[in-house]
């Protein structure tokens, strides 16, 4: 559904205040014993991720290729991306993603052919008759699906056709072509690539509700009419602690219609700053979604909507929320990653408790300010990058920092390693410092190391 985040905007992950305490230990992240894709394939499932083509290099590309057996272009196959001017096509990023997937033994999910957003101006501003728009849509589907014929596993043919109450969304396609535009689009997509699975994809349809029931009735009707429909996509843009209790029941009722079900855009957002309690709940929520899919044969698998918080759409769309994906912004697996692995039958190797820690100290202090230092040390483990988070308890504010990139939002502070000191070897340490203002009191916060 949503655009992947265009750039890196730091999310603050802050610890919990505990005045007087100087030391806080944090786990060092380890990947699962086997990549997620191997665990998923052993269960006959897809474990996918949405990707940004330009980022498929370095650490991002390495993780995308190693951990996932399916890729979804986040934006590259949407109408505005592939045909910004009528008859003028740009396939560069879409081709890049498909080529990457084929080189890494992955399948590709096409996303998306008809959606009410991210359409080119020439399309949305056109004064189309029904016949004219029908011809334009048919040509678009034939051109795009035909280009990748035999290379894509599935297409989200129609995206988000319903309102929350189960009525049809008012869109250019619905209002001009009528509600049977969905049947037409599916029929044209099948003609363009008979081998690709064809889906209708929507959000807030994960549990049993008015919207998911409308989707259910549509699919039932399409099946009865002989219209080609192979599956439904449940986007699953969820909130921590709010996985629908009827998720598995809902998946099962669609499966009973004789169609596949895919979790297509999973992320589970939280109000920032993140805390250990929120991350633990998020992990439980990811595991619940995975378990619901694993339990039903016709649930083909799960795709996360971006695997790293550095590439997530959430902070830009929901201010103050984020940390929604299985990896943090430094590409370190979070508890959610391990929960996914466990749901797929894998095991994870937990780091030694207290192997790496952060010590906060005040090295000098005067009437209006002070100099602070944080020392990060490891014994029994190592770090390739780090992030130190804390929450000030008395209104202190950082004015300058060195040997780290620090940001502050309210009382929450997040400091990320500089390019030259992210590595902390077993038995080694690094330090960073800062100047800050204070007034009245200067309690020492607990530092959470991530």
Short mmCIF file of C-alpha atoms in Angstrom, two decimals:
data_model
loop_
_atom_site.label_atom_id
_atom_site.label_comp_id
_atom_site.label_asym_id
_atom_site.label_seq_id
_atom_site.Cartn_x
_atom_site.Cartn_y
_atom_site.Cartn_z
CA UNK A 1 0.00 0.00 0.00
CA UNK A 2 2.30 2.70 1.32
CA UNK A 3 5.38 4.45 0.06
CA UNK A 4 8.63 3.33 1.56
CA UNK A 5 10.35 6.11 3.39
CA UNK A 6 12.51 8.13 0.97
CA UNK A 7 15.36 8.78 3.38
CA UNK A 8 16.79 8.13 6.80
CA UNK A 9 14.98 10.14 9.46
CA UNK A 10 16.20 9.17 12.91
CA UNK A 11 13.61 7.75 15.29
CA UNK A 12 14.32 8.26 18.96
CA UNK A 13 14.46 5.13 21.05
CA UNK A 14 14.80 6.25 24.63
CA UNK A 15 15.41 4.37 27.87
CA UNK A 16 13.66 4.71 31.21
CA UNK A 17 14.74 7.20 33.88
CA UNK A 18 16.23 5.69 37.01
CA UNK A 19 18.04 8.48 38.90
CA UNK A 20 21.24 7.42 40.63
CA UNK A 21 21.91 4.38 38.46
CA UNK A 22 25.03 4.57 36.29
CA UNK A 23 25.02 1.27 34.41
CA UNK A 24 22.53 -0.30 32.01
CA UNK A 25 23.17 -3.44 30.01
CA UNK A 26 21.68 -4.09 26.58
CA UNK A 27 21.59 -7.21 24.43
CA UNK A 28 23.85 -7.53 21.43
CA UNK A 29 21.85 -8.57 18.39
CA UNK A 30 22.40 -11.92 16.73
CA UNK A 31 20.64 -13.21 13.65
CA UNK A 32 18.74 -16.47 13.69
CA UNK A 33 20.69 -19.68 13.28
CA UNK A 34 19.21 -19.96 9.77
CA UNK A 35 18.04 -17.09 7.53
CA UNK A 36 14.32 -16.38 7.70
CA UNK A 37 13.89 -17.41 4.07
CA UNK A 38 15.25 -20.90 4.78
CA UNK A 39 12.96 -21.31 7.76
CA UNK A 40 9.98 -20.12 5.71
CA UNK A 41 10.77 -22.38 2.76
CA UNK A 42 10.95 -25.37 5.10
CA UNK A 43 7.33 -24.65 5.98
CA UNK A 44 6.29 -23.92 2.40
CA UNK A 45 5.85 -20.23 3.12
CA UNK A 46 7.02 -16.94 1.69
CA UNK A 47 8.99 -14.55 3.90
CA UNK A 48 9.17 -11.33 1.95
CA UNK A 49 10.04 -7.68 2.25
CA UNK A 50 9.25 -4.50 0.38
CA UNK A 51 12.39 -2.85 -0.96
CA UNK A 52 13.70 0.36 -2.45
CA UNK A 53 15.68 -0.45 -5.59
CA UNK A 54 18.36 2.21 -5.15
CA UNK A 55 19.30 0.78 -1.75
CA UNK A 56 19.92 -2.81 -2.87
CA UNK A 57 23.63 -2.58 -2.17
CA UNK A 58 25.83 -2.82 0.90
CA UNK A 59 24.28 -3.96 4.16
CA UNK A 60 20.73 -3.28 2.96
CA UNK A 61 21.20 -5.44 -0.13
CA UNK A 62 23.02 -8.15 1.80
CA UNK A 63 20.19 -8.51 4.34
CA UNK A 64 17.48 -8.30 1.67
CA UNK A 65 19.12 -11.10 -0.29
CA UNK A 66 20.00 -13.31 2.66
CA UNK A 67 16.87 -13.17 4.79
CA UNK A 68 13.95 -13.03 2.34
CA UNK A 69 12.69 -15.25 -0.48
CA UNK A 70 10.31 -12.66 -1.94
CA UNK A 71 10.59 -8.98 -2.80
CA UNK A 72 7.85 -6.39 -3.31
CA UNK A 73 8.79 -3.11 -5.00
CA UNK A 74 7.75 -0.43 -2.53
CA UNK A 75 7.06 2.19 -5.19
CA UNK A 76 8.76 1.14 -8.41
CA UNK A 77 5.77 -0.56 -10.07
CA UNK A 78 3.11 1.99 -9.22
CA UNK A 79 1.54 3.83 -12.16
CA UNK A 80 3.20 7.20 -11.48
CA UNK A 81 6.59 5.49 -11.36
CA UNK A 82 6.34 3.44 -14.55
CA UNK A 83 4.38 5.83 -16.78
CA UNK A 84 4.88 9.40 -15.53
CA UNK A 85 3.96 10.78 -18.96
CA UNK A 86 1.43 9.06 -21.17
CA UNK A 87 3.19 6.54 -23.37
CA UNK A 88 6.59 7.29 -21.79
CA UNK A 89 7.76 4.47 -19.53
CA UNK A 90 10.44 4.22 -16.88
CA UNK A 91 11.20 0.64 -15.90
CA UNK A 92 14.65 1.25 -14.39
CA UNK A 93 13.94 0.63 -10.70
CA UNK A 94 11.37 -2.09 -11.33
CA UNK A 95 13.83 -3.93 -13.57
CA UNK A 96 16.56 -3.48 -10.97
CA UNK A 97 14.44 -5.15 -8.28
CA UNK A 98 13.34 -8.02 -10.53
CA UNK A 99 16.92 -8.63 -11.65
CA UNK A 100 18.15 -8.58 -8.04
CA UNK A 101 15.47 -11.06 -7.04
CA UNK A 102 16.30 -13.44 -9.85
CA UNK A 103 19.99 -13.26 -8.98
CA UNK A 104 19.18 -14.17 -5.38
CA UNK A 105 16.64 -16.92 -6.04
CA UNK A 106 13.70 -14.82 -4.89
CA UNK A 107 10.19 -14.36 -6.23
CA UNK A 108 8.64 -10.96 -6.86
CA UNK A 109 5.23 -9.65 -5.92
CA UNK A 110 4.01 -6.95 -8.34
CA UNK A 111 2.58 -3.94 -6.53
CA UNK A 112 0.26 -2.45 -7.66
CA UNK A 113 -1.74 -2.00 -10.90
CA UNK A 114 -4.81 0.01 -9.83
CA UNK A 115 -4.72 2.24 -6.75
CA UNK A 116 -6.28 5.60 -5.95
CA UNK A 117 -2.89 7.05 -4.99
CA UNK A 118 0.46 7.58 -6.75
CA UNK A 119 -1.09 7.98 -10.17
CA UNK A 120 0.39 10.33 -12.79
CA UNK A 121 -1.21 13.73 -13.27
CA UNK A 122 -2.11 13.00 -16.88
CA UNK A 123 -4.29 10.13 -15.66
CA UNK A 124 -5.96 11.77 -12.69
CA UNK A 125 -6.56 15.06 -14.51
CA UNK A 126 -7.93 13.49 -17.67
CA UNK A 127 -11.54 14.10 -18.57
CA UNK A 128 -12.17 10.48 -19.52
CA UNK A 129 -15.29 8.85 -20.86
CA UNK A 130 -15.94 5.33 -19.66
CA UNK A 131 -14.73 3.80 -22.90
CA UNK A 132 -11.61 5.97 -22.98
CA UNK A 133 -10.57 5.13 -19.43
CA UNK A 134 -11.33 1.46 -19.98
CA UNK A 135 -8.93 1.46 -22.94
CA UNK A 136 -6.25 3.30 -20.93
CA UNK A 137 -6.50 0.89 -17.99
CA UNK A 138 -6.46 -2.18 -20.21
CA UNK A 139 -3.40 -0.87 -22.01
CA UNK A 140 -1.62 -0.11 -18.73
CA UNK A 141 -2.27 -3.58 -17.33
CA UNK A 142 -1.33 -5.31 -20.57
CA UNK A 143 1.89 -3.30 -20.84
CA UNK A 144 3.12 -3.65 -17.28
CA UNK A 145 2.04 -7.21 -16.58
CA UNK A 146 3.14 -8.22 -20.06
CA UNK A 147 6.61 -6.78 -19.53
CA UNK A 148 7.22 -9.15 -16.62
CA UNK A 149 5.26 -12.12 -17.93
CA UNK A 150 6.64 -15.32 -16.46
CA UNK A 151 8.93 -13.48 -14.04
CA UNK A 152 6.55 -12.42 -11.25
CA UNK A 153 4.81 -14.77 -8.85
CA UNK A 154 1.83 -12.53 -8.08
CA UNK A 155 0.24 -9.14 -8.68
CA UNK A 156 -1.74 -6.90 -6.38
CA UNK A 157 -4.13 -6.07 -9.21
CA UNK A 158 -6.48 -3.79 -7.28
CA UNK A 159 -5.37 -2.02 -4.12
CA UNK A 160 -7.64 -0.67 -1.37
CA UNK A 161 -11.04 -0.72 -3.12
CA UNK A 162 -13.15 -0.39 0.07
CA UNK A 163 -14.05 2.21 2.65
CA UNK A 164 -14.02 1.28 6.33
CA UNK A 165 -17.77 0.62 6.34
CA UNK A 166 -17.49 -1.85 3.47
CA UNK A 167 -18.76 0.46 0.73
CA UNK A 168 -16.73 0.92 -2.42
CA UNK A 169 -14.16 3.69 -2.27
CA UNK A 170 -14.84 6.61 -4.62
CA UNK A 171 -11.93 6.56 -7.08
CA UNK A 172 -11.29 7.49 -10.68
CA UNK A 173 -11.63 3.84 -11.63
CA UNK A 174 -14.77 3.07 -9.63
CA UNK A 175 -16.57 6.30 -10.46
CA UNK A 176 -15.85 6.15 -14.18
CA UNK A 177 -15.92 2.42 -14.90
CA UNK A 178 -18.34 1.22 -12.21
CA UNK A 179 -17.67 -1.33 -9.49
CA UNK A 180 -17.06 -4.04 -12.06
CA UNK A 181 -13.72 -2.37 -12.81
CA UNK A 182 -12.23 -4.92 -10.42
CA UNK A 183 -13.48 -7.88 -12.47
CA UNK A 184 -12.26 -6.21 -15.64
CA UNK A 185 -8.81 -5.53 -14.22
CA UNK A 186 -8.44 -9.13 -13.05
CA UNK A 187 -9.51 -10.44 -16.44
CA UNK A 188 -7.04 -8.19 -18.28
CA UNK A 189 -4.21 -9.16 -15.91
CA UNK A 190 -4.89 -12.86 -16.42
CA UNK A 191 -4.74 -12.37 -20.19
CA UNK A 192 -1.40 -10.55 -19.87
CA UNK A 193 0.22 -13.25 -17.71
CA UNK A 194 -1.75 -16.47 -17.20
CA UNK A 195 0.87 -17.77 -14.75
CA UNK A 196 0.85 -14.96 -12.18
CA UNK A 197 -1.39 -15.18 -9.11
CA UNK A 198 -3.88 -12.32 -8.98
CA UNK A 199 -4.78 -10.59 -5.71
CA UNK A 200 -7.00 -7.88 -4.27
CA UNK A 201 -5.10 -6.08 -1.50
CA UNK A 202 -6.46 -3.88 1.31
CA UNK A 203 -5.76 -2.61 4.85
CA UNK A 204 -7.83 -2.90 8.03
CA UNK A 205 -9.15 -6.21 6.72
CA UNK A 206 -7.01 -8.40 8.99
CA UNK A 207 -9.80 -9.21 11.44
CA UNK A 208 -13.48 -9.96 10.87
CA UNK A 209 -15.20 -6.60 10.40
CA UNK A 210 -17.40 -4.71 7.93
CA UNK A 211 -14.53 -4.00 5.55
CA UNK A 212 -13.14 -7.53 5.49
CA UNK A 213 -16.67 -8.91 5.07
CA UNK A 214 -17.17 -6.67 2.03
CA UNK A 215 -13.92 -8.05 0.60
CA UNK A 216 -15.07 -11.58 1.41
CA UNK A 217 -18.39 -11.03 -0.38
CA UNK A 218 -16.62 -9.56 -3.41
CA UNK A 219 -14.23 -12.50 -3.69
CA UNK A 220 -17.10 -14.96 -3.26
CA UNK A 221 -19.01 -13.21 -6.05
CA UNK A 222 -15.97 -13.12 -8.36
CA UNK A 223 -15.39 -16.84 -7.81
CA UNK A 224 -19.04 -17.62 -8.55
CA UNK A 225 -18.84 -15.60 -11.78
CA UNK A 226 -15.68 -17.31 -12.95
CA UNK A 227 -13.57 -14.14 -12.73
CA UNK A 228 -9.88 -14.94 -12.21
CA UNK A 229 -9.07 -14.24 -8.55
CA UNK A 230 -6.35 -16.24 -6.81
CA UNK A 231 -5.95 -14.54 -3.48
CA UNK A 232 -6.45 -11.69 -1.06
CA UNK A 233 -3.75 -9.56 0.50
CA UNK A 234 -4.16 -8.46 4.10
CA UNK A 235 -1.80 -5.51 4.46
CA UNK A 236 -1.45 -5.67 8.25
CA UNK A 237 -0.23 -2.18 9.10
CA UNK A 238 -0.80 -2.78 12.79
CA UNK A 239 -0.25 -1.05 16.14
CA UNK A 240 1.62 -2.62 19.05
CA UNK A 241 -0.80 -4.54 21.25
CA UNK A 242 -3.62 -4.43 18.70
CA UNK A 243 -3.35 -7.59 16.59
CA UNK A 244 -6.97 -8.52 15.80
CA UNK A 245 -8.12 -11.53 17.83
CA UNK A 246 -10.01 -12.80 14.77
CA UNK A 247 -6.99 -12.76 12.43
CA UNK A 248 -6.67 -16.53 12.05
CA UNK A 249 -10.45 -16.95 11.79
CA UNK A 250 -10.51 -14.34 9.04
CA UNK A 251 -7.66 -15.97 7.10
CA UNK A 252 -9.47 -19.28 7.34
CA UNK A 253 -12.76 -17.98 5.98
CA UNK A 254 -11.04 -16.62 2.88
CA UNK A 255 -9.14 -19.88 2.48
CA UNK A 256 -12.46 -21.71 2.65
CA UNK A 257 -13.54 -19.76 -0.45
CA UNK A 258 -10.75 -21.49 -2.34
CA UNK A 259 -8.32 -18.57 -2.55
CA UNK A 260 -4.88 -17.98 -1.10
CA UNK A 261 -4.23 -15.40 1.60
CA UNK A 262 -1.03 -13.39 1.97
CA UNK A 263 0.02 -10.97 4.68
CA UNK A 264 1.41 -8.39 2.29
CA UNK A 265 2.63 -5.28 4.14
CA UNK A 266 3.23 -6.16 7.78
CA UNK A 267 4.61 -3.58 10.15
CA UNK A 268 3.71 -2.98 13.78
CA UNK A 269 4.22 0.59 14.91
CA UNK A 270 4.54 2.06 18.38
CA UNK A 271 4.51 5.47 20.01
CA UNK A 272 8.08 6.65 20.37
CA UNK A 273 10.26 6.48 22.30
CA UNK A 274 10.56 2.73 22.17
CA UNK A 275 11.04 0.90 25.45
CA UNK A 276 11.97 -2.67 26.21
CA UNK A 277 8.36 -3.32 27.19
CA UNK A 278 7.08 -2.02 23.84
CA UNK A 279 9.68 -4.01 21.89
CA UNK A 280 8.73 -7.14 23.83
CA UNK A 281 5.04 -6.61 23.04
CA UNK A 282 5.91 -5.92 19.40
CA UNK A 283 7.78 -9.21 19.23
CA UNK A 284 4.77 -11.03 20.64
CA UNK A 285 2.56 -9.32 18.05
CA UNK A 286 4.84 -10.28 15.15
CA UNK A 287 4.83 -13.85 16.43
CA UNK A 288 1.02 -13.87 16.66
CA UNK A 289 0.68 -12.77 13.02
CA UNK A 290 3.25 -15.32 11.89
CA UNK A 291 1.57 -18.09 13.89
CA UNK A 292 -1.82 -17.32 12.33
CA UNK A 293 -0.35 -17.67 8.85
CA UNK A 294 1.72 -20.75 9.62
CA UNK A 295 -1.41 -22.48 11.00
CA UNK A 296 -3.34 -22.25 7.70
CA UNK A 297 -2.14 -24.04 4.60
CA UNK A 298 -3.57 -21.50 2.17
CA UNK A 299 -1.79 -18.60 3.86
CA UNK A 300 1.12 -18.32 1.47
CA UNK A 301 3.33 -16.25 3.73
CA UNK A 302 4.18 -12.86 5.17
CA UNK A 303 5.84 -9.80 3.67
CA UNK A 304 7.12 -7.04 5.94
CA UNK A 305 6.75 -3.50 4.60
CA UNK A 306 10.44 -2.72 4.74
CA UNK A 307 12.71 -4.72 7.02
CA UNK A 308 14.56 -1.80 8.65
CA UNK A 309 13.34 1.26 10.51
CA UNK A 310 15.66 3.28 8.27
CA UNK A 311 13.35 2.60 5.32
CA UNK A 312 9.92 2.72 6.95
CA UNK A 313 7.04 4.96 5.90
CA UNK A 314 5.62 5.14 9.43
CA UNK A 315 7.46 8.17 10.97
CA UNK A 316 6.62 10.41 8.03
CA UNK A 317 2.94 9.42 8.04
CA UNK A 318 2.30 8.99 11.78
CA UNK A 319 4.31 11.69 13.59
CA UNK A 320 5.70 10.45 16.88
CA UNK A 321 5.34 6.79 15.91
CA UNK A 322 7.82 4.37 14.42
CA UNK A 323 10.19 1.47 15.23
CA UNK A 324 7.75 -0.69 13.25
CA UNK A 325 10.00 -3.20 11.46
CA UNK A 326 12.12 -6.22 12.47
CA UNK A 327 15.47 -4.37 12.16
CA UNK A 328 16.48 -1.06 13.71
CA UNK A 329 17.93 1.87 11.78
CA UNK A 330 21.44 0.44 12.20
CA UNK A 331 20.37 -2.85 10.56
CA UNK A 332 20.46 -4.75 13.83
CA UNK A 333 17.73 -7.38 14.37
CA UNK A 334 15.21 -6.48 17.05
CA UNK A 335 13.20 -8.85 19.27
CA UNK A 336 10.59 -8.90 16.49
CA UNK A 337 13.11 -10.54 14.15
CA UNK A 338 13.72 -13.36 16.63
CA UNK A 339 9.97 -13.78 17.15
CA UNK A 340 9.51 -14.25 13.39
CA UNK A 341 12.27 -16.84 13.34
CA UNK A 342 10.76 -18.73 16.26
CA UNK A 343 7.31 -18.75 14.65
CA UNK A 344 8.89 -20.33 11.57
CA UNK A 345 10.43 -23.07 13.69
CA UNK A 346 13.89 -21.58 14.05
CA UNK A 347 16.02 -20.89 17.06
CA UNK A 348 17.99 -17.81 17.94
CA UNK A 349 21.19 -17.47 19.89
CA UNK A 350 20.67 -14.97 22.67
CA UNK A 351 23.63 -12.78 23.52
CA UNK A 352 25.32 -13.09 26.91
CA UNK A 353 23.40 -11.08 29.51
CA UNK A 354 25.19 -7.84 30.25
CA UNK A 355 27.88 -8.53 27.63
CA UNK A 356 27.88 -4.88 26.52
CA UNK A 357 26.97 -1.94 28.71
CA UNK A 358 26.92 1.85 28.78
CA UNK A 359 28.13 3.97 31.70
CA UNK A 360 26.96 7.59 32.03
CA UNK A 361 29.04 10.02 34.09
CA UNK A 362 29.30 13.75 34.73
CA UNK A 363 32.94 14.80 34.32
CA UNK A 364 32.53 18.49 35.19
CA UNK A 365 29.69 20.75 36.23
CA UNK A 366 29.10 24.49 36.69
CA UNK A 367 26.15 26.73 37.57
CA UNK A 368 24.28 26.46 34.26
CA UNK A 369 25.81 23.48 32.54
CA UNK A 370 27.96 20.39 32.67
CA UNK A 371 30.05 18.00 30.58
CA UNK A 372 28.93 14.40 30.41
CA UNK A 373 30.50 11.23 29.06
CA UNK A 374 29.16 7.81 28.11
CA UNK A 375 31.50 4.81 27.95
CA UNK A 376 30.39 1.76 25.97
CA UNK A 377 32.25 -1.43 26.83
CA UNK A 378 31.93 -5.10 25.85
CA UNK A 379 33.03 -8.30 27.54
CA UNK A 380 31.96 -11.58 25.98
CA UNK A 381 30.48 -10.01 22.86
CA UNK A 382 31.20 -7.24 20.34
CA UNK A 383 29.32 -4.52 18.49
CA UNK A 384 29.54 -3.35 14.89
CA UNK A 385 27.38 -0.30 15.65
CA UNK A 386 25.64 1.14 18.66
CA UNK A 387 23.00 3.56 19.84
CA UNK A 388 22.76 4.93 23.37
CA UNK A 389 19.37 6.19 24.56
CA UNK A 390 18.23 7.81 27.76
CA UNK A 391 15.58 10.11 29.18
CA UNK A 392 16.58 13.16 31.21
CA UNK A 393 14.72 13.57 34.48
CA UNK A 394 15.17 17.27 35.23
CA UNK A 395 14.95 19.23 32.00
CA UNK A 396 18.59 18.90 30.96
CA UNK A 397 19.34 19.71 27.32
CA UNK A 398 22.31 18.70 25.20
CA UNK A 399 23.96 21.67 23.47
CA UNK A 400 26.95 19.97 21.84
CA UNK A 401 28.21 16.40 21.35
CA UNK A 402 31.38 14.79 20.04
CA UNK A 403 32.28 11.27 18.90
CA UNK A 404 28.55 10.57 18.42
CA UNK A 405 25.55 11.99 16.58
CA UNK A 406 23.05 12.99 19.25
CA UNK A 407 19.46 14.14 18.89
CA UNK A 408 17.01 15.18 21.60
CA UNK A 409 13.22 15.34 21.51
CA UNK A 410 11.74 16.58 24.76
CA UNK A 411 13.50 14.62 27.47
CA UNK A 412 14.43 11.72 25.16
CA UNK A 413 18.01 11.57 23.91
CA UNK A 414 19.43 9.23 21.27
CA UNK A 415 23.13 9.10 20.39
CA UNK A 416 24.38 7.00 17.46
CA UNK A 417 28.00 6.10 16.80
CA UNK A 418 30.07 8.25 14.48
CA UNK A 419 31.33 6.62 11.27
CA UNK A 420 34.71 5.90 12.86
CA UNK A 421 33.78 4.44 16.27
CA UNK A 422 30.86 2.07 15.74
CA UNK A 423 32.99 -1.02 16.32
CA UNK A 424 33.43 -2.14 19.93
CA UNK A 425 35.55 -5.32 20.15
CA UNK A 426 35.18 -7.96 22.84
CA UNK A 427 37.14 -6.57 25.76
CA UNK A 428 37.23 -3.06 24.28
CA UNK A 429 35.38 0.22 24.78
CA UNK A 430 34.60 3.59 23.17
CA UNK A 431 33.49 6.87 24.68
CA UNK A 432 31.59 9.92 23.54
CA UNK A 433 30.96 13.20 25.28
CA UNK A 434 28.57 16.14 25.34
CA UNK A 435 27.88 19.48 26.92
CA UNK A 436 24.45 20.12 28.38
CA UNK A 437 22.52 22.74 30.30
CA UNK A 438 20.86 22.09 33.66
CA UNK A 439 19.00 23.98 36.34
CA UNK A 440 18.27 23.01 39.91
CA UNK A 441 19.22 19.32 39.77
CA UNK A 442 21.11 16.95 37.54
CA UNK A 443 20.01 13.35 38.21
CA UNK A 444 21.87 10.60 36.35
CA UNK A 445 19.69 8.71 33.84
CA UNK A 446 19.86 5.04 32.91
CA UNK A 447 21.34 4.52 29.45
CA UNK A 448 19.85 1.85 27.21
CA UNK A 449 22.33 0.48 24.68
CA UNK A 450 20.97 -0.72 21.35
#
